[in-house]
Coordinates of C-alpha atoms and ligand atoms in Angstrom, one line a residue:
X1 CA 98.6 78.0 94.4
X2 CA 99.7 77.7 90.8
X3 CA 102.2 81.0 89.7
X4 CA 102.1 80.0 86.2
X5 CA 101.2 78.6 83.0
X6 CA 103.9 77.1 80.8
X7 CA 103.7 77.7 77.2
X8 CA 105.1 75.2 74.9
X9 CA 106.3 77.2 71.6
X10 CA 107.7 75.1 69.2
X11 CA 108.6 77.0 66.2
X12 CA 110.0 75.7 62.4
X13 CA 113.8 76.7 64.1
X14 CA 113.7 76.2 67.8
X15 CA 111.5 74.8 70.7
X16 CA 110.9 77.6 73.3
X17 CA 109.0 76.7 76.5
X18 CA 107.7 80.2 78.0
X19 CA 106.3 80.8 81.8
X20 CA 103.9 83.7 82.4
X21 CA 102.6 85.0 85.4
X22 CA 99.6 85.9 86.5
X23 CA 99.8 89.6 84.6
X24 CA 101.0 87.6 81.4
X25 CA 104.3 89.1 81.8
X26 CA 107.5 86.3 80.8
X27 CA 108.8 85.0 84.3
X28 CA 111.5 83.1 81.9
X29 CA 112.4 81.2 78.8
X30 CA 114.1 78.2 77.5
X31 CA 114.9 77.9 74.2
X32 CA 116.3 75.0 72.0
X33 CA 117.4 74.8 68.4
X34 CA 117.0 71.6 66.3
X35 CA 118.2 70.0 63.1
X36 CA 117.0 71.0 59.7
X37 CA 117.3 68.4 57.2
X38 CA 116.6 69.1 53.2
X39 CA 117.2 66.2 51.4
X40 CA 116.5 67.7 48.1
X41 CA 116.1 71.2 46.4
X42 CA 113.2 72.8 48.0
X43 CA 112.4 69.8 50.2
X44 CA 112.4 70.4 54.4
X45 CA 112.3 68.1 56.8
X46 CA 112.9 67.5 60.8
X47 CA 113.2 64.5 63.2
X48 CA 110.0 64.5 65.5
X49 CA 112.1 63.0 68.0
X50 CA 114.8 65.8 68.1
X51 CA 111.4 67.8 68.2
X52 CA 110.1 66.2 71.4
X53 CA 113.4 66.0 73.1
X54 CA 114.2 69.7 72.4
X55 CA 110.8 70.4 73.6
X56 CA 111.5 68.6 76.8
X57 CA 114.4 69.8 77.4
X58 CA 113.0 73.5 77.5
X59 CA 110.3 72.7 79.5
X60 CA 112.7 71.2 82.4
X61 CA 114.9 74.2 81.4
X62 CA 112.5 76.6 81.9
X63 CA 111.1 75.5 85.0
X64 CA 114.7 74.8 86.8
X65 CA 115.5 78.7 86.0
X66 CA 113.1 80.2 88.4
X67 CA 113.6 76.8 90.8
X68 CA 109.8 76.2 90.6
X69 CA 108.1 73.0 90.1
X70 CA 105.2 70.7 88.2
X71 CA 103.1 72.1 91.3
X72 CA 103.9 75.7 90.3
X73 CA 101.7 75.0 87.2
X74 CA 98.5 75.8 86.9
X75 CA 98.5 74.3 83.1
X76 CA 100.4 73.7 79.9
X77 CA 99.6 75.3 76.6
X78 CA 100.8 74.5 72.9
X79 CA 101.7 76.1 70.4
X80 CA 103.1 74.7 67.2
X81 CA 104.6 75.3 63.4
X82 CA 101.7 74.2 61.4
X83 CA 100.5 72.1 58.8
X84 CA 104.4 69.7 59.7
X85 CA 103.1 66.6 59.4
X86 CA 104.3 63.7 61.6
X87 CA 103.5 59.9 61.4
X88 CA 104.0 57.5 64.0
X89 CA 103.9 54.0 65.4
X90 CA 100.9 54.2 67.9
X91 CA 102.5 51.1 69.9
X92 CA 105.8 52.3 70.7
X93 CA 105.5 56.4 70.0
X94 CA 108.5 56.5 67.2
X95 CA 108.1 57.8 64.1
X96 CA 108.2 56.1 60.7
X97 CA 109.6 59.1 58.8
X98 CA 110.8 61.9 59.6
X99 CA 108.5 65.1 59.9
X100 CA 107.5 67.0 56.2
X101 CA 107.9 70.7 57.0
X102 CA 105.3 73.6 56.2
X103 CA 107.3 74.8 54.0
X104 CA 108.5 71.6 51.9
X105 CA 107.7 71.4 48.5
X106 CA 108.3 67.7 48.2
X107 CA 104.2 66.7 47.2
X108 CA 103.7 69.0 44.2
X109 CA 103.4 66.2 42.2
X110 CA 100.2 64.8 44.5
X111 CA 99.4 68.5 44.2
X112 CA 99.4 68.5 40.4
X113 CA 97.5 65.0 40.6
X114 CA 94.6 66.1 42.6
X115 CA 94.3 69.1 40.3
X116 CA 94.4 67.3 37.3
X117 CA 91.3 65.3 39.1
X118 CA 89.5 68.9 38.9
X119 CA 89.5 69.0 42.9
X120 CA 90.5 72.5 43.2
X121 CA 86.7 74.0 44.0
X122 CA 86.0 71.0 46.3
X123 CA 89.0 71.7 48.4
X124 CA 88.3 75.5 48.2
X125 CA 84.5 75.0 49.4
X126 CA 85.4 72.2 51.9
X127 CA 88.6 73.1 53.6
X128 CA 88.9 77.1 52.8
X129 CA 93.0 76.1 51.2
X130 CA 94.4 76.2 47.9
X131 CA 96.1 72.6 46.2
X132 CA 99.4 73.7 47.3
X133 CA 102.0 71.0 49.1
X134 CA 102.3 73.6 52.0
X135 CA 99.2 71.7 53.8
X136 CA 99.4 68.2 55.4
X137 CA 97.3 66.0 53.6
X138 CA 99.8 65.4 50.8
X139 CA 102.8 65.2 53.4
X140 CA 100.7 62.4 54.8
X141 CA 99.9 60.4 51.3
X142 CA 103.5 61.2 50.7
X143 CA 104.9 59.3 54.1
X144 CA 102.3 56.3 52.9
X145 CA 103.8 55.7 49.9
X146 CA 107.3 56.1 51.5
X147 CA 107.2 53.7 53.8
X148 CA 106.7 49.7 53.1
X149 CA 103.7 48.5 54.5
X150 CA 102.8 51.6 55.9
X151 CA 99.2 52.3 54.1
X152 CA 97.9 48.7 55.4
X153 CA 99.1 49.4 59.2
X154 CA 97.6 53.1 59.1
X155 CA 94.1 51.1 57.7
X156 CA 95.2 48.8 60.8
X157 CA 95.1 52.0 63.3
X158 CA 98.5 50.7 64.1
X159 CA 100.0 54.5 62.9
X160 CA 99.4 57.8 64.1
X161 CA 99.1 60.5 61.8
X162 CA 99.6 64.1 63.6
X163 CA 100.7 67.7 63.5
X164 CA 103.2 68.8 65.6
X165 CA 100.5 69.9 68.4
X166 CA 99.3 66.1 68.4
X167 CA 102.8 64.8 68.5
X168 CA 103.8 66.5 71.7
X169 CA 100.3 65.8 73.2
X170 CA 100.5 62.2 72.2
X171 CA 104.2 61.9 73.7
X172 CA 103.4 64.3 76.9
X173 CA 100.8 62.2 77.9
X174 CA 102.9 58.7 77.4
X175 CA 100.9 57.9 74.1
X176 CA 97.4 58.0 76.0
X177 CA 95.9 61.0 74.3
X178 CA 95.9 61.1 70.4
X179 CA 94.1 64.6 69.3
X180 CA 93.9 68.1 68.0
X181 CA 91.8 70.6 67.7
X182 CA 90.3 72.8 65.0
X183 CA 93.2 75.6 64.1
X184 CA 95.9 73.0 63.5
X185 CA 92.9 70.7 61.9
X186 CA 92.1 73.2 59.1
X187 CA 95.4 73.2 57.9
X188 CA 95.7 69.9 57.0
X189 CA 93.3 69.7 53.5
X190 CA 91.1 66.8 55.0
X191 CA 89.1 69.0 57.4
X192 CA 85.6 70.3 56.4
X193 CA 86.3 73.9 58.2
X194 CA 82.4 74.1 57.9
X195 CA 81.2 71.0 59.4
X196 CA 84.0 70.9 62.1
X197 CA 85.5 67.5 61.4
X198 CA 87.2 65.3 59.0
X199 CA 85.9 65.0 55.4
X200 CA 85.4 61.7 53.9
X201 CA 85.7 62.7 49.9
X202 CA 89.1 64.3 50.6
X203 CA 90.2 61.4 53.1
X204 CA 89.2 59.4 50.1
X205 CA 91.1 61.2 47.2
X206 CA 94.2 60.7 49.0
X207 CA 93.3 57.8 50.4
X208 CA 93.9 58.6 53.9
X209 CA 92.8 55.8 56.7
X210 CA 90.3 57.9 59.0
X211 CA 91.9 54.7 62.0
X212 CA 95.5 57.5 62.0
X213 CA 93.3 60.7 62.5
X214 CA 93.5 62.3 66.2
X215 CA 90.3 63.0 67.8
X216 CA 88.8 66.7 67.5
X217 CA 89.0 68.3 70.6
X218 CA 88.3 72.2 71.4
X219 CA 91.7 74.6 71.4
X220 CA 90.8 75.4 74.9
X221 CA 90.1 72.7 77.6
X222 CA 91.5 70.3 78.7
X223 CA 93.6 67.7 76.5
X224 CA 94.9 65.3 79.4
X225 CA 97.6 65.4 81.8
X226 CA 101.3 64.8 81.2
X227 CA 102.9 61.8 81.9
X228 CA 104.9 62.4 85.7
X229 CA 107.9 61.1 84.1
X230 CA 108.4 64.3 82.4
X231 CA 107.9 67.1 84.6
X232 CA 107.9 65.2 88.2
X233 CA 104.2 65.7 88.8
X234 CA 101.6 65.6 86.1
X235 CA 100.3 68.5 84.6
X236 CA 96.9 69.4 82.9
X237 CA 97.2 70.4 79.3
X238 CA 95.0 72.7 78.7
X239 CA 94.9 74.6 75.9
X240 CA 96.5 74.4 72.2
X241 CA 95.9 76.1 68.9
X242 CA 98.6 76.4 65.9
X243 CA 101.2 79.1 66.0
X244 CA 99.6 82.0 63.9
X245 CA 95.8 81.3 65.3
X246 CA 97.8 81.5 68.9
X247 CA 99.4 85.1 68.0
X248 CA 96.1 86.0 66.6
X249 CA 94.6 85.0 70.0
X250 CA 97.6 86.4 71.7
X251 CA 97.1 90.0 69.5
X252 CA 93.7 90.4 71.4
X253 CA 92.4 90.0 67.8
X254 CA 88.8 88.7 69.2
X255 CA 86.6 91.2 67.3
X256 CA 86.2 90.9 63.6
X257 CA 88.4 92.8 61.7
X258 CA 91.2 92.9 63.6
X259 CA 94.5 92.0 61.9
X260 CA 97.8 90.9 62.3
X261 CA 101.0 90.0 61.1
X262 CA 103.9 87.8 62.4
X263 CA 107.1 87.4 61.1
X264 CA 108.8 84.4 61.9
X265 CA 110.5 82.0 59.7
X266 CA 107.6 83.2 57.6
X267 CA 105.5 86.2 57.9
X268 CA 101.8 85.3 58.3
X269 CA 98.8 88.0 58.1
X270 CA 95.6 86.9 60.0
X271 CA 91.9 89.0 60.7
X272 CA 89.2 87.8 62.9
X273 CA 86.1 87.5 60.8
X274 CA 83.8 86.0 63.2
X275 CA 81.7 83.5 63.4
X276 CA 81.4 83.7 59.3
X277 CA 83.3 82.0 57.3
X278 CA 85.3 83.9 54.9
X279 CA 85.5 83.7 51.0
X280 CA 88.7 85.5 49.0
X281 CA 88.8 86.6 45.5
X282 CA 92.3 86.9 45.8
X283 CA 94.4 84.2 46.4
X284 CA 93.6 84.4 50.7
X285 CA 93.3 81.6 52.9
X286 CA 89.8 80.7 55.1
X287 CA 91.0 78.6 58.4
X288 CA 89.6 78.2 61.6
X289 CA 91.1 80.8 64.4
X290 CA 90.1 78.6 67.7
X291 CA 87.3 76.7 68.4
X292 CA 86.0 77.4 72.0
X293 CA 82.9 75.8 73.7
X294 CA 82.2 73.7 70.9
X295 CA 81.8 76.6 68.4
X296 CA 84.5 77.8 65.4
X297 CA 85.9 81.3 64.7
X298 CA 87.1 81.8 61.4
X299 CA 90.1 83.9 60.2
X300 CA 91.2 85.3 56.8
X301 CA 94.8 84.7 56.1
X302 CA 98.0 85.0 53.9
X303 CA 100.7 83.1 54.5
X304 CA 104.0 84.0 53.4
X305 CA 106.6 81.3 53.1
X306 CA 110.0 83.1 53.6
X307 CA 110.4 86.5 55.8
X308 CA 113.0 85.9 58.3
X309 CA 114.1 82.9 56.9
X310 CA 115.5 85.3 53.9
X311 CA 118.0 86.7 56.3
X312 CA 119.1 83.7 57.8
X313 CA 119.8 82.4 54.6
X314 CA 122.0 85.7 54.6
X315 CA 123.6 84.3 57.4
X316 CA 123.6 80.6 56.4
X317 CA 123.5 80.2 53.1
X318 CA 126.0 83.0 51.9
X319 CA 127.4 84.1 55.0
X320 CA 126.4 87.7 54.3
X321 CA 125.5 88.8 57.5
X322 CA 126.9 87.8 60.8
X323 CA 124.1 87.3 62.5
X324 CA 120.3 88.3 62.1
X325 CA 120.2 91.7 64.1
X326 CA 123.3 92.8 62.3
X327 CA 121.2 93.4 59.0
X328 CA 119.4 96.4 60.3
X329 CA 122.6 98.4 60.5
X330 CA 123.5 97.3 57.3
X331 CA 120.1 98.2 56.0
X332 CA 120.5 101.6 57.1
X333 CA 123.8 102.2 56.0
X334 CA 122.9 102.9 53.1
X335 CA 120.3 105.2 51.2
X336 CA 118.2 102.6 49.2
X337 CA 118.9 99.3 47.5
X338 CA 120.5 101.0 44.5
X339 CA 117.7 99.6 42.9
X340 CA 118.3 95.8 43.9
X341 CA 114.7 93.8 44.3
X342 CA 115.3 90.4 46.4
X343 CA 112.5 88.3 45.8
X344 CA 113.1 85.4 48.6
X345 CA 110.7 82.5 46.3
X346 CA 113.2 79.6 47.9
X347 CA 110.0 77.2 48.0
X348 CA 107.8 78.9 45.5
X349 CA 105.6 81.5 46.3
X350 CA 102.7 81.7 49.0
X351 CA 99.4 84.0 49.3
X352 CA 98.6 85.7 46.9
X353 CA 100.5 83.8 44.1
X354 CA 100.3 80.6 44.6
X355 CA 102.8 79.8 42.4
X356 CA 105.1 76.2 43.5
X357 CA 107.7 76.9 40.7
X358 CA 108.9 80.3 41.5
X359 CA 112.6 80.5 43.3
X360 CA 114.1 83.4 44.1
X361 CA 115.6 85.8 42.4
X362 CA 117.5 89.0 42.8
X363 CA 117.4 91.9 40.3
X364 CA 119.1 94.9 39.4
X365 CA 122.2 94.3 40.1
X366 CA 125.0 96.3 39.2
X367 CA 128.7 96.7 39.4
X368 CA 127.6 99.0 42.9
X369 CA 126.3 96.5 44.0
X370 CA 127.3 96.4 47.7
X371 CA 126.4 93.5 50.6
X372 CA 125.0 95.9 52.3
X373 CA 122.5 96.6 49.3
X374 CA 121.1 93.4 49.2
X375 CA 120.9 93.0 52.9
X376 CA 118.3 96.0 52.5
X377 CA 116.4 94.7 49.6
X378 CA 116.1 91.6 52.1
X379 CA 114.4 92.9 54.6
X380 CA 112.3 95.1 51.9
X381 CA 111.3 92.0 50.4
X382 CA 109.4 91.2 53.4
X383 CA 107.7 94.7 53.8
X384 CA 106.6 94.4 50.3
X385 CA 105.3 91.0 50.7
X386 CA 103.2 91.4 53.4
X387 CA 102.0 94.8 51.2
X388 CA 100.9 92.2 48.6
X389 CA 98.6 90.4 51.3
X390 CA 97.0 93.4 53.3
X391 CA 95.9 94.6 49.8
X392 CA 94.4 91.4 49.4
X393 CA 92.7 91.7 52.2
X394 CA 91.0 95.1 51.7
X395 CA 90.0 94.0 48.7
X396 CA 88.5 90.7 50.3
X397 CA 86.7 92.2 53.4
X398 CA 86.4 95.8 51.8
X399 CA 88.0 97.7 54.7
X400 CA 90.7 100.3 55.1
X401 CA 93.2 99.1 57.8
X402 CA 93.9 101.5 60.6
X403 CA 97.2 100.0 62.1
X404 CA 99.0 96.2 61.7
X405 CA 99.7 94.9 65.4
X406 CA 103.0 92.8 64.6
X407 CA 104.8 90.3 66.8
X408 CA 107.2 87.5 66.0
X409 CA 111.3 87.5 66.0
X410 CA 112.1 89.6 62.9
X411 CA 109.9 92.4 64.4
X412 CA 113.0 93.4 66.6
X413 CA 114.0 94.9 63.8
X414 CA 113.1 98.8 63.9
X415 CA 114.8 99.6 59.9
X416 CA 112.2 97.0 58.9
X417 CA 108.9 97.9 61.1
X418 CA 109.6 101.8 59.5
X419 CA 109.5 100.1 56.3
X420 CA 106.4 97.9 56.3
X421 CA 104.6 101.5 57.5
X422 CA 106.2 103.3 55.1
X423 CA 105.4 101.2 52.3
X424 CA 101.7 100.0 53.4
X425 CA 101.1 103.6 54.5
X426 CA 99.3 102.5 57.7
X427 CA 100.9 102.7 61.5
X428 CA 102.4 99.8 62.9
X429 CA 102.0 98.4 66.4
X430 CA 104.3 96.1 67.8
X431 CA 103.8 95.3 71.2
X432 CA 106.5 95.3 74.4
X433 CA 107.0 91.8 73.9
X434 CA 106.8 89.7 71.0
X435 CA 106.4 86.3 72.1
X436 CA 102.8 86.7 71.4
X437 CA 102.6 83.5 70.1
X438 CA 103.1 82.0 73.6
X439 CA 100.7 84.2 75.0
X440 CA 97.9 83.1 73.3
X441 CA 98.6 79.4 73.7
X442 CA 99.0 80.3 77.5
X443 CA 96.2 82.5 77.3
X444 CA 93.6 79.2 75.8
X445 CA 95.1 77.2 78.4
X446 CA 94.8 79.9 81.3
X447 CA 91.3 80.2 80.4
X448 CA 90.0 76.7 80.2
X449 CA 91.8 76.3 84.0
X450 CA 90.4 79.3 85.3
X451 CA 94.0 80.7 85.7
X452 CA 92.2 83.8 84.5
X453 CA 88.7 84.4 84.1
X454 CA 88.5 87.0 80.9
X455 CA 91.1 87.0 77.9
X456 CA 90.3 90.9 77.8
X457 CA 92.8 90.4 81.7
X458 CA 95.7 90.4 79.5
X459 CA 95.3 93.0 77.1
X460 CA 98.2 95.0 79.1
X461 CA 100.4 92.9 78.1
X462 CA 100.4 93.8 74.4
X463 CA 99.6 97.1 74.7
X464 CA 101.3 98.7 77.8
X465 CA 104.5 100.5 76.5
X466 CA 103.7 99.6 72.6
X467 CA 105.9 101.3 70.0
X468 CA 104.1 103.0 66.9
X469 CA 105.7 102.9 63.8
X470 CA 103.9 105.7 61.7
X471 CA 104.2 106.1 57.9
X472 CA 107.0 109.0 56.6
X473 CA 107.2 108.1 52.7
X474 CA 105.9 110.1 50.2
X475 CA 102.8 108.5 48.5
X476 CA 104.5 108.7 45.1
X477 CA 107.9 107.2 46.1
X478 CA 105.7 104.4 47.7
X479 CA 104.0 103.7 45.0
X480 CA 106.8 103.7 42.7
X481 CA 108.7 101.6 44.8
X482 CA 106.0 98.6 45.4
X483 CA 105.4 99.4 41.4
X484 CA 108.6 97.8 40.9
X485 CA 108.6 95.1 43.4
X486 CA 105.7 93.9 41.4
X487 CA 108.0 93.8 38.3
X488 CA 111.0 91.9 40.4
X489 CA 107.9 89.0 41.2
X490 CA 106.7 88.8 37.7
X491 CA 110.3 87.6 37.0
X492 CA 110.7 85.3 39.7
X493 CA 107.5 83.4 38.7
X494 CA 106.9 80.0 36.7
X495 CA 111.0 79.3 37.1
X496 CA 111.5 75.7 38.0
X497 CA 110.4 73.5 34.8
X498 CA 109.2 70.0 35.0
Ligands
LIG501 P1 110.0 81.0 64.1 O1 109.1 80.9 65.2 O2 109.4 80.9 62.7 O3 111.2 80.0 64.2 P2 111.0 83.5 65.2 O4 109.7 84.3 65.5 O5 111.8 83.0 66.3 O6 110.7 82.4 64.1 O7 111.9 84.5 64.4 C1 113.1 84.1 63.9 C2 113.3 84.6 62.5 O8 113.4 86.0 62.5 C3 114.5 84.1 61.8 O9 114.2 83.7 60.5 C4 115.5 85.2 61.8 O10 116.3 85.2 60.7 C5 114.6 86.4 61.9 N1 115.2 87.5 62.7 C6 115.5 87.5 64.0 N2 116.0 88.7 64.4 C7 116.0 89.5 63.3 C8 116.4 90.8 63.1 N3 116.9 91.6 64.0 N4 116.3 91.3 61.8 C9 115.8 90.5 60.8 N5 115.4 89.3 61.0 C10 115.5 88.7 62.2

């Protein structure tokens, strides 16, 4: 009898592989950082083998902790950073570049192109996305041009284009399964989110071979079965979906309406809306949640391009902080910012803004100026920022939030959860565990196996012993205080020239 399913989470930092058990509670994890490469200013990128092999690795990790085997399996779901966009040699599995990250801002100038073709409402009403060089189709013109000769072997079918959910299937299942499925498909800018499958006219505009493209596939059922080489036995991969459509999964978020938010790397706001698809006045993204039994389910969504990532940079980039966790007691050592505003635009601004030439920018700075202010006004900066997107999406679906369920690594962080309630004004509900995004990938892949019968089975999981963060600020001192974050945006905006 199978005692779990193995989740394969592989974030923008680290490749996690996750067993649950029966009750979906964490039987153990394995966890492995890789490289980040950034070539340029405001360029990211990451080797897709380092990817795989770091996957790997976790898997066998994982499974060696609790001394259980392939057998022990019932299936393998994925989970993956989205949009990343890998292109490889079909014959022999390697790469020809390495992987454009999410958040790279290295196609704005393919960006700028297709806008100056007036392609802006087509891509709106086709794919539900902005122009932005966050998505993949640019990464994947981008890697064309890169790369001698590579246009005419793609036109060949001789390359692979994938995201990263692709890449490990391809490479689990020794190169005999190329595909994806809808979530990770509607990121990409050549995906008719309506329709369900690839769209010629944008395939055309960037002049994309349709011979690279994996097959379309369902984000639950089965994808094939991994190769025995890499787990001793193979095992069915079942399920897959990208990393915020799996938390929204994982969230229980099946009704429309329901919301949340993760914050990663990034912090990313997603609500169900059903079979409809949705339409924003307001600088929101339309995508495709899951698609199960051959039908779609649509979500709203905002993305955010740097939440967590703003305190590693603490860590990282100007050795601020220690390490991550230490930025809460330095947050609450002290009263306020002293009026500091962090705005963390590294790689221009996401939802709502749009805006590819901000950078980030601190302001208000003053001779008191202490470390231990701007620590705070970092992990402000990502309460206000996920403020600018739940306003966005009132104002898009017309409906007052109750609470925000929350998952994701920076949510450890209790100065910051009392924050975002304080300054949205609207409980918050993070769960016992936050590796939600695991959950749900298990969950599509649980389902499809028969693992479990009804995704409502592991509701417990996210609810039983939940915390509740409930609003204490003042409406006034809210409001005055997300008055001026506004300000500190307006002044990070329209920086880089060229
Ligand atoms: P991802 O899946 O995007 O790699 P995770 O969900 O693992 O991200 O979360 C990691 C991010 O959360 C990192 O950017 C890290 O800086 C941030 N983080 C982790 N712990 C804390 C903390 N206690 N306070 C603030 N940020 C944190």
């Amino acid at each position: 009898m199978a005692r779990y399913v193995m989740a394969l989470d592989q974030g923008t930092t680290s490749s996690r592989a996750i067993l649950f058990d029966e009750a979906g509670g964490i039987a153990a994890l394995e966890q492995a950082e890789f490289t980040q490469h950034f070539p340029q200013p405001g360029w990211v990128e990451h080797d897709a083998s380092e990817i795989w092999e770091t996957q790997l690795a976790a898997a066998r990790g994982v499974l060696q902790k609790v001394g259980a085997s392939a057998s022990d399996l019932s299936s393998i779901g994925i989970t993956n950073q989205r949009e990343t966009t890998v292109v490889w040699d079909r014959a022999t599995g390697e790469p020809i570049h390495y992987a454009i990250v999410w958040q790279s801002r290295q196609t704005m100038a393919i960006c700028e192109e297709l806008r100056s073709r007036g392609l802006e409402d087509e891509v709106k009403r086709r794919t539900g996305l902005v122009i932005d060089s966050y998505f993949s189709g640019t990464k994947i013109r981008f890697i064309l041009d890169a790369v001698p000769g590579a246009q005419e072997r793609a036109a060949r079918g001789e390359l692979c284009f994938g995201t990263i959910d692709s890449w490990l299937i391809f490479k689990l299942t020794g190169g005999r399964v190329h595909a994806t499925e809808p979530s990770n498909a509607s990121r990409t800018m050549i995906y008719d989110i309506r329709a369900g499958a690839w769209d010629d006219l944008l395939l055309g505009e960037l002049n994309v071979p349709r011979e690279m493209l994996p097959e379309l596939r369902d984000s639950s059922g089965i994808f094939g079965e991994t190769d025995a080489e890499w787990l001793g036995a193979p095992v069915p991969i079942a399920g897959a979906a990208g990393d915020q459509q799996a938390s929204l999964f994982g969230q229980g978020c099946f009704t429309p309406g329901s919301a949340k938010n993760t914050y990663g790397t990034g912090c990313f706001l997603l609500m169900n809306t059903g079979d409809k698809v949705p339409k924003s006045e307001t600088g929101l993204l339309s995508t495709v949640a899951w698609g199960r039994d051959g039908q779609l389910e649509y979500a709203l969504e905002g993305s955010i391009f740097v939440a967590g990532a703003a305190i590693q940079w603490l860590r990282d980039g100007i050795g601020l902080v220690h390490q991550a966790g230490e930025s809460e007691a330095l947050a609450r050592s002290v009263e306020d910012t002293g009026g500091v505003y962090f705005v963390p635009a590294f790689v221009g601004l996401g939802a709502p803004y749009w805006d590819e030439r901000a950078r980030g920018t601190l302001v208000g700075l003053t001779r008191g100026t202490t470390r231990e202010h701007i620590t705070r006004a970092a992990l402000e900066a990502i309460a206000y920022q996920s403020r600018d997107v739940v306003d966005c999406f009132q104002a898009d679906a017309n409906l007052a939030l109750d609470f925000l369920r929350v998952d994701g690594g920076a949510c450890a962080n209790q100065f910051l959860m009392q924050f975002q309630a304080d300054i949205l004004g609207v409980p918050v509900h993070r769960p016992p565990m936050l590796e939600v995004t695991a959950l749900g990938a298990a969950a599509l892949a649980g389902l499809a196996t028969g693992f479990w019968s009804d995704e409502n089975e592991l509701r417990a999981a996210t609810t039983v012993g939940a915390t509740l963060f409930e609003p204490r600020m003042s409406a006034d001192q809210r409001d005055a205080l997300y008055a001026d974050w506004q300000r500190a945006v307006e002044r990070s905006r329209d920086w880089v020239k060229g």
